[in-house]
mmCIF file of C-alpha atoms in Angstrom:
data_model
loop_
_atom_site.group_PDB
_atom_site.id
_atom_site.type_symbol
_atom_site.label_atom_id
_atom_site.label_comp_id
_atom_site.label_asym_id
_atom_site.label_seq_id
_atom_site.Cartn_x
_atom_site.Cartn_y
_atom_site.Cartn_z
ATOM 1 C CA MET H 197 -34.075 -6.581 -11.173
ATOM 2 C CA SER H 198 -30.754 -7.583 -9.786
ATOM 3 C CA GLN H 199 -27.975 -4.945 -9.668
ATOM 4 C CA ARG H 200 -25.062 -5.603 -12.057
ATOM 5 C CA ALA H 201 -21.827 -6.882 -10.299
ATOM 6 C CA LEU H 202 -18.984 -4.554 -9.683
ATOM 7 C CA ARG H 203 -16.309 -5.406 -12.403
ATOM 8 C CA TYR H 204 -12.830 -4.766 -11.104
ATOM 9 C CA ALA H 205 -9.209 -5.626 -11.964
ATOM 10 C CA ILE H 206 -6.073 -5.898 -9.855
ATOM 11 C CA VAL H 207 -3.150 -3.748 -10.906
ATOM 12 C CA THR H 208 0.300 -4.630 -9.693
ATOM 13 C CA SER H 209 4.110 -4.246 -10.254
ATOM 14 C CA HIS H 210 5.361 -6.865 -7.933
ATOM 15 C CA SER H 211 5.671 -10.510 -8.618
ATOM 16 C CA HIS H 212 5.333 -11.272 -4.908
ATOM 17 C CA GLY H 213 3.255 -9.191 -2.378
ATOM 18 C CA TYR H 214 -0.145 -7.901 -1.451
ATOM 19 C CA ALA H 215 -1.779 -8.820 -4.697
ATOM 20 C CA GLY H 216 -0.908 -12.502 -4.348
ATOM 21 C CA LEU H 217 -2.416 -12.518 -0.996
ATOM 22 C CA PHE H 218 -5.719 -11.028 -2.312
ATOM 23 C CA LEU H 219 -5.624 -13.480 -5.107
ATOM 24 C CA ASN H 220 -5.339 -16.278 -2.593
ATOM 25 C CA ARG H 221 -8.371 -15.147 -1.048
ATOM 26 C CA LEU H 222 -10.440 -15.200 -4.306
ATOM 27 C CA ALA H 223 -8.966 -18.700 -5.061
ATOM 28 C CA SER H 224 -9.971 -19.924 -1.601
ATOM 29 C CA GLY H 225 -13.747 -19.245 -2.637
ATOM 30 C CA ASP H 226 -14.206 -16.096 -0.556
ATOM 31 C CA PRO H 227 -14.724 -13.226 -3.234
ATOM 32 C CA PRO H 228 -16.494 -9.962 -2.205
ATOM 33 C CA PRO H 229 -20.158 -10.550 -2.845
ATOM 34 C CA GLY H 230 -21.613 -8.685 -5.737
ATOM 35 C CA THR H 231 -18.279 -8.288 -7.538
ATOM 36 C CA SER H 232 -16.642 -9.821 -10.551
ATOM 37 C CA ALA H 233 -12.756 -9.868 -10.871
ATOM 38 C CA ALA H 234 -11.770 -9.388 -14.534
ATOM 39 C CA ALA H 235 -8.002 -9.780 -14.703
ATOM 40 C CA VAL H 236 -4.608 -9.049 -13.173
ATOM 41 C CA ILE H 237 -2.747 -6.226 -14.938
ATOM 42 C CA PHE H 238 1.029 -6.670 -14.325
ATOM 43 C CA CYS H 239 3.114 -3.537 -15.056
ATOM 44 C CA GLU H 240 6.859 -4.658 -15.944
ATOM 45 C CA ALA H 241 7.840 -0.961 -15.457
ATOM 46 C CA ARG H 242 9.782 -0.675 -18.748
ATOM 47 C CA GLY H 243 8.626 2.652 -19.498
ATOM 48 C CA PRO H 244 9.834 5.489 -21.861
ATOM 49 C CA THR H 245 13.368 6.998 -21.144
ATOM 50 C CA ALA H 246 11.847 10.235 -19.881
ATOM 51 C CA LEU H 247 9.736 8.497 -17.269
ATOM 52 C CA ARG H 248 12.791 6.480 -15.959
ATOM 53 C CA ARG H 249 14.769 9.499 -15.784
ATOM 54 C CA ARG H 250 12.171 11.371 -13.918
ATOM 55 C CA HIS H 251 11.924 8.472 -11.353
ATOM 56 C CA PHE H 252 15.731 8.554 -10.942
ATOM 57 C CA LEU H 253 15.774 12.298 -10.238
ATOM 58 C CA ARG H 254 12.942 11.902 -7.661
ATOM 59 C CA ARG H 255 15.323 9.341 -5.964
ATOM 60 C CA VAL H 256 18.225 11.626 -6.121
ATOM 61 C CA ARG H 257 16.201 14.491 -4.586
ATOM 62 C CA LYS H 258 15.073 12.346 -1.861
ATOM 63 C CA ALA H 259 18.520 11.006 -0.980
ATOM 64 C CA LEU H 260 19.710 14.864 -0.818
ATOM 65 C CA ASP H 261 16.851 15.549 1.464
ATOM 66 C CA ILE H 262 17.379 12.843 3.939
ATOM 67 C CA GLY H 263 21.298 12.821 3.778
ATOM 68 C CA ILE H 264 23.697 9.799 3.550
ATOM 69 C CA ILE H 265 22.487 8.115 6.805
ATOM 70 C CA GLY H 266 19.050 8.617 5.963
ATOM 71 C CA THR H 267 19.621 7.030 2.641
ATOM 72 C CA MET H 268 21.413 4.029 4.384
ATOM 73 C CA ASN H 269 18.561 3.729 6.717
ATOM 74 C CA GLY H 270 16.253 3.555 3.762
ATOM 75 C CA LEU H 271 17.922 0.870 2.182
ATOM 76 C CA ARG H 272 17.978 -1.154 5.291
ATOM 77 C CA MET H 273 14.385 -0.610 5.941
ATOM 78 C CA ARG H 274 13.385 -1.336 2.386
ATOM 79 C CA ARG H 275 14.299 -5.036 3.227
ATOM 80 C CA TRP H 276 11.819 -4.848 6.287
ATOM 81 C CA TYR H 277 9.024 -3.853 4.076
ATOM 82 C CA GLY H 278 10.129 -5.961 1.149
ATOM 83 C CA GLU H 279 11.797 -9.283 1.296
ATOM 84 C CA GLU H 280 11.233 -9.866 4.971
ATOM 85 C CA LEU H 281 7.546 -8.797 4.995
ATOM 86 C CA THR H 282 7.048 -11.077 1.886
ATOM 87 C CA ALA H 283 8.599 -14.030 3.557
ATOM 88 C CA ARG H 284 6.543 -13.290 6.722
ATOM 89 C CA LEU H 285 3.302 -13.336 4.769
ATOM 90 C CA ALA H 286 4.415 -16.193 2.392
ATOM 91 C CA SER H 287 3.175 -14.156 -0.414
ATOM 92 C CA PRO H 288 2.692 -16.361 -3.589
ATOM 93 C CA GLU H 289 4.001 -15.542 -6.989
ATOM 94 C CA ILE H 290 1.525 -13.488 -9.045
ATOM 95 C CA GLU H 291 1.084 -15.835 -12.049
ATOM 96 C CA GLN H 292 0.647 -18.735 -9.846
ATOM 97 C CA ALA H 293 -1.906 -16.957 -7.632
ATOM 98 C CA ALA H 294 -3.818 -15.684 -10.614
ATOM 99 C CA ARG H 295 -3.988 -19.071 -12.242
ATOM 100 C CA ALA H 296 -5.516 -20.441 -8.870
ATOM 101 C CA ALA H 297 -7.947 -17.661 -8.811
ATOM 102 C CA GLY H 298 -9.002 -18.285 -12.531
ATOM 103 C CA LEU H 299 -7.857 -14.821 -13.755
ATOM 104 C CA PRO H 300 -5.683 -13.935 -16.706
ATOM 105 C CA VAL H 301 -2.451 -11.893 -16.183
ATOM 106 C CA MET H 302 -2.228 -9.094 -18.825
ATOM 107 C CA ARG H 303 1.394 -7.638 -18.975
ATOM 108 C CA ILE H 304 1.940 -4.030 -19.767
ATOM 109 C CA ALA H 305 5.368 -2.219 -20.240
ATOM 110 C CA SER H 306 4.495 0.866 -18.287
ATOM 111 C CA PHE H 307 1.435 2.767 -16.983
ATOM 112 C CA ASN H 308 2.149 5.431 -19.711
ATOM 113 C CA ASP H 309 2.358 3.132 -22.621
ATOM 114 C CA PRO H 310 -0.437 3.746 -25.093
ATOM 115 C CA LYS H 311 -0.898 -0.304 -25.331
ATOM 116 C CA ALA H 312 -1.458 -0.169 -21.641
ATOM 117 C CA ARG H 313 -4.440 2.037 -22.033
ATOM 118 C CA GLN H 314 -6.000 -0.242 -24.646
ATOM 119 C CA VAL H 315 -5.704 -3.146 -22.292
ATOM 120 C CA MET H 316 -7.481 -1.109 -19.644
ATOM 121 C CA ARG H 317 -10.144 0.195 -21.964
ATOM 122 C CA ALA H 318 -10.935 -3.331 -23.399
ATOM 123 C CA LEU H 319 -11.794 -4.552 -19.742
ATOM 124 C CA GLU H 320 -14.454 -2.149 -19.347
ATOM 125 C CA LEU H 321 -13.953 -1.853 -15.679
ATOM 126 C CA ASP H 322 -15.972 -0.161 -12.975
ATOM 127 C CA VAL H 323 -12.876 0.272 -10.761
ATOM 128 C CA ALA H 324 -9.244 -0.873 -10.692
ATOM 129 C CA VAL H 325 -7.422 -1.740 -7.482
ATOM 130 C CA SER H 326 -3.752 -0.761 -7.124
ATOM 131 C CA MET H 327 -1.627 -3.065 -5.219
ATOM 132 C CA GLY H 328 2.030 -2.151 -4.727
ATOM 133 C CA ASN H 329 2.744 0.353 -7.400
ATOM 134 C CA GLY H 330 4.787 3.499 -7.898
ATOM 135 C CA TYR H 331 3.580 6.560 -9.906
ATOM 136 C CA ILE H 332 0.591 5.663 -12.126
ATOM 137 C CA ALA H 333 -0.182 8.204 -15.041
ATOM 138 C CA SER H 334 -3.696 9.716 -14.631
ATOM 139 C CA SER H 335 -4.239 8.963 -18.197
ATOM 140 C CA PHE H 336 -4.318 5.216 -17.089
ATOM 141 C CA TYR H 337 -5.922 5.242 -13.710
ATOM 142 C CA GLN H 338 -8.946 7.479 -14.888
ATOM 143 C CA ILE H 339 -10.044 4.975 -17.453
ATOM 144 C CA PRO H 340 -12.222 2.769 -15.274
ATOM 145 C CA ARG H 341 -15.772 4.176 -14.586
ATOM 146 C CA TYR H 342 -14.820 4.988 -11.030
ATOM 147 C CA GLY H 343 -11.054 5.317 -11.509
ATOM 148 C CA MET H 344 -8.691 3.365 -9.318
ATOM 149 C CA ILE H 345 -8.400 2.751 -5.585
ATOM 150 C CA ASN H 346 -5.351 2.215 -3.579
ATOM 151 C CA ILE H 347 -4.689 0.461 -0.258
ATOM 152 C CA HIS H 348 -2.284 2.596 1.956
ATOM 153 C CA HIS H 349 -1.103 0.593 4.695
ATOM 154 C CA GLU H 350 -1.120 3.604 7.238
ATOM 155 C CA LEU H 351 -3.685 5.838 8.608
ATOM 156 C CA LEU H 352 -4.828 8.746 6.366
ATOM 157 C CA PRO H 353 -5.053 11.657 6.180
ATOM 158 C CA ALA H 354 -2.315 12.129 8.773
ATOM 159 C CA TYR H 355 0.314 9.704 7.458
ATOM 160 C CA ARG H 356 0.600 10.233 3.649
ATOM 161 C CA GLY H 357 3.604 8.465 2.100
ATOM 162 C CA ALA H 358 4.358 6.747 5.396
ATOM 163 C CA GLN H 359 5.219 3.137 5.861
ATOM 164 C CA THR H 360 3.427 1.041 8.513
ATOM 165 C CA ALA H 361 4.208 1.974 12.117
ATOM 166 C CA LEU H 362 7.431 3.918 11.637
ATOM 167 C CA TRP H 363 6.123 7.432 11.939
ATOM 168 C CA GLN H 364 3.373 6.496 14.294
ATOM 169 C CA ILE H 365 6.199 5.267 16.724
ATOM 170 C CA HIS H 366 8.177 8.493 16.056
ATOM 171 C CA ASP H 367 5.116 10.365 17.345
ATOM 172 C CA GLY H 368 4.699 8.261 20.449
ATOM 173 C CA SER H 369 1.623 6.273 19.220
ATOM 174 C CA SER H 370 0.931 2.603 19.888
ATOM 175 C CA VAL H 371 -1.497 2.170 16.844
ATOM 176 C CA THR H 372 -1.215 2.011 13.123
ATOM 177 C CA GLY H 373 -3.678 0.968 10.479
ATOM 178 C CA TYR H 374 -4.642 1.052 6.826
ATOM 179 C CA SER H 375 -6.668 3.295 4.506
ATOM 180 C CA ILE H 376 -8.419 2.487 1.234
ATOM 181 C CA HIS H 377 -8.621 5.611 -0.904
ATOM 182 C CA GLU H 378 -9.219 6.917 -4.319
ATOM 183 C CA LEU H 379 -6.144 7.435 -6.529
ATOM 184 C CA SER H 380 -5.463 11.217 -7.189
ATOM 185 C CA ARG H 381 -2.574 13.076 -8.803
ATOM 186 C CA GLU H 382 -0.933 13.610 -5.223
ATOM 187 C CA ILE H 383 0.427 10.586 -3.410
ATOM 188 C CA ASP H 384 -2.179 9.296 -0.851
ATOM 189 C CA ALA H 385 -4.315 12.369 -1.182
ATOM 190 C CA GLY H 386 -7.525 10.841 -2.575
ATOM 191 C CA ARG H 387 -10.820 10.644 -0.891
ATOM 192 C CA ILE H 388 -10.811 7.962 1.872
ATOM 193 C CA LEU H 389 -13.270 5.140 1.305
ATOM 194 C CA HIS H 390 -12.527 3.094 4.447
ATOM 195 C CA ARG H 391 -9.855 2.994 7.242
ATOM 196 C CA GLU H 392 -9.261 0.823 10.210
ATOM 197 C CA GLN H 393 -6.808 1.266 13.264
ATOM 198 C CA VAL H 394 -4.621 -1.706 14.128
ATOM 199 C CA PRO H 395 -2.506 -2.012 17.406
ATOM 200 C CA ILE H 396 1.199 -1.999 16.935
ATOM 201 C CA ILE H 397 2.665 -5.353 17.860
ATOM 202 C CA PHE H 398 5.762 -4.444 19.793
ATOM 203 C CA HIS H 399 8.883 -6.752 19.922
ATOM 204 C CA PRO H 400 12.393 -6.066 21.337
ATOM 205 C CA THR H 401 13.687 -4.545 18.138
ATOM 206 C CA LEU H 402 12.241 -1.841 15.837
ATOM 207 C CA ARG H 403 12.842 -4.276 12.915
ATOM 208 C CA GLU H 404 10.766 -7.004 14.446
ATOM 209 C CA THR H 405 8.068 -4.579 15.404
ATOM 210 C CA VAL H 406 7.821 -3.199 11.822
ATOM 211 C CA VAL H 407 7.791 -6.583 10.104
ATOM 212 C CA GLU H 408 5.355 -8.259 12.425
ATOM 213 C CA THR H 409 3.002 -5.191 12.578
ATOM 214 C CA SER H 410 3.073 -4.680 8.804
ATOM 215 C CA ALA H 411 2.147 -8.295 8.160
ATOM 216 C CA GLU H 412 -0.858 -8.085 10.565
ATOM 217 C CA VAL H 413 -1.984 -4.696 8.858
ATOM 218 C CA GLN H 414 -1.795 -6.240 5.379
ATOM 219 C CA ARG H 415 -3.803 -9.292 6.669
ATOM 220 C CA ARG H 416 -6.425 -7.109 8.149
ATOM 221 C CA SER H 417 -6.743 -4.909 5.117
ATOM 222 C CA LEU H 418 -7.662 -7.782 3.011
ATOM 223 C CA GLY H 419 -10.946 -7.846 4.825
ATOM 224 C CA GLY H 420 -11.211 -4.066 4.536
ATOM 225 C CA LEU H 421 -10.697 -4.032 0.652
ATOM 226 C CA ALA H 422 -13.413 -7.001 0.318
ATOM 227 C CA HIS H 423 -15.732 -4.780 2.272
ATOM 228 C CA VAL H 424 -15.155 -1.723 0.090
ATOM 229 C CA LEU H 425 -15.598 -3.661 -3.161
ATOM 230 C CA ALA H 426 -18.662 -5.380 -1.851
ATOM 231 C CA CYS H 427 -20.192 -2.166 -0.520
ATOM 232 C CA PHE H 428 -18.649 0.160 -3.100
ATOM 233 C CA ASP H 429 -21.514 2.521 -3.625
ATOM 234 C CA ASP H 430 -22.016 3.069 0.083
ATOM 235 C CA CYS H 431 -18.421 3.612 0.725
ATOM 236 C CA ARG H 432 -18.395 6.238 -2.062
ATOM 237 C CA ALA H 433 -21.397 7.843 -0.506
ATOM 238 C CA GLN H 434 -19.605 8.169 2.964
ATOM 239 C CA VAL H 435 -16.213 9.254 1.824
ATOM 240 C CA ILE H 436 -13.898 10.878 4.328
ATOM 241 C CA HIS H 437 -12.223 14.111 2.961
ATOM 242 C CA ASN H 438 -8.330 13.508 2.735
ATOM 243 C CA ASP H 439 -6.995 16.859 3.887
ATOM 244 C CA GLY H 440 -3.605 15.820 5.212
ATOM 245 C CA ALA H 441 -0.963 18.341 4.130
ATOM 246 C CA ARG H 442 2.171 16.798 5.338
ATOM 247 C CA SER H 443 3.697 13.829 3.439
ATOM 248 C CA TYR H 444 6.260 11.497 5.053
ATOM 249 C CA THR H 445 9.435 9.765 3.717
ATOM 250 C CA THR H 446 12.480 7.746 4.883
ATOM 251 C CA PRO H 447 13.494 8.911 8.306
ATOM 252 C CA GLY H 448 16.831 10.922 8.640
ATOM 253 C CA THR H 449 19.193 10.464 11.617
ATOM 254 C CA PHE H 450 17.425 12.530 14.174
ATOM 255 C CA ALA H 451 13.885 11.075 13.416
ATOM 256 C CA LEU H 452 15.319 7.488 13.446
ATOM 257 C CA LEU H 453 16.944 8.253 16.921
ATOM 258 C CA ARG H 454 13.467 9.484 18.151
ATOM 259 C CA MET H 455 11.894 6.321 16.780
ATOM 260 C CA LEU H 456 14.288 4.130 18.560
ATOM 261 C CA ARG H 457 13.822 5.871 21.939
ATOM 262 C CA ASN H 458 10.038 5.890 21.589
ATOM 263 C CA HIS H 459 10.129 2.125 20.469
ATOM 264 C CA HIS H 460 12.052 1.230 23.627
ATOM 265 C CA ARG H 461 9.718 3.137 25.804
ATOM 266 C CA LEU H 462 6.479 1.779 24.085
ATOM 267 C CA TYR H 463 7.897 -1.683 24.051
ATOM 268 C CA ALA H 464 8.700 -1.421 27.860
ATOM 269 C CA LYS H 465 5.185 -0.081 28.714
ATOM 270 C CA GLN H 466 3.437 -2.820 26.708
ATOM 271 C CA ALA H 467 5.519 -5.465 28.321
ATOM 272 C CA SER H 468 4.594 -3.852 31.834
ATOM 273 C CA ASP H 469 0.896 -3.716 31.023
ATOM 274 C CA THR H 470 0.988 -7.296 29.869
ATOM 275 C CA ASN H 471 2.760 -8.491 33.099
ATOM 276 C CA GLY H 472 0.441 -6.550 35.184
ATOM 277 C CA ALA H 473 -2.729 -7.930 33.466
ATOM 278 C CA ALA H 474 -1.275 -11.525 33.960
ATOM 279 C CA THR H 475 -0.724 -10.903 37.749
#
């Protein structure tokens, strides 16, 4: 008797981004074996006033924590991980990508909307895959049989909340990576199903390094996600406990200065090693 295919849906809040890349993989005829994609759930993020206020207050608290210069750095770096990364990856528009993959796009107003929960229940999923979302209410992500998984483009448990490569460079490391984990009430704190190290691709500027490395990490994680979905039971049986206590955010002034110093040193070392190997 054959085992039933794992039924999953893609959940995203971005019209361009990682979800489009994964849908391209499905459209190319390379779906994870033993799985069945049901739909794309697109959150338009027009939630109740209380949730919007809570999100605004979180942003205000974050700005107070990292200061004016840290906030300015955050706005600048948001482009690195947003528009510039999307352009580097040539991420397709979500409706177009879903159509090519033969999947319906089901739009919801917010993750806390009762109608959104009805949509999720009606799909009768084994698992949902979060791709590029902010806060998701537990009343939504706990509906599928095995809940929801997320792709964090940095290594866990050490780098909760961190963006690709930045804090690794701050710590003097030349590697980054990605982690696929179960969603939990705390950010990036769920059990880890799969993770992979990826070398940082150093360029003369920190911006170039971040964009190029982030693109490579996202490409590599597509294969990791396909592996997790295809071997879901095995991955759940071999979870890695996520005991990381520290959570990272946008770097303040002193943290950024350390990143720039370490980046210069690591770039020079990589260039020297490359030249030495060539001779």
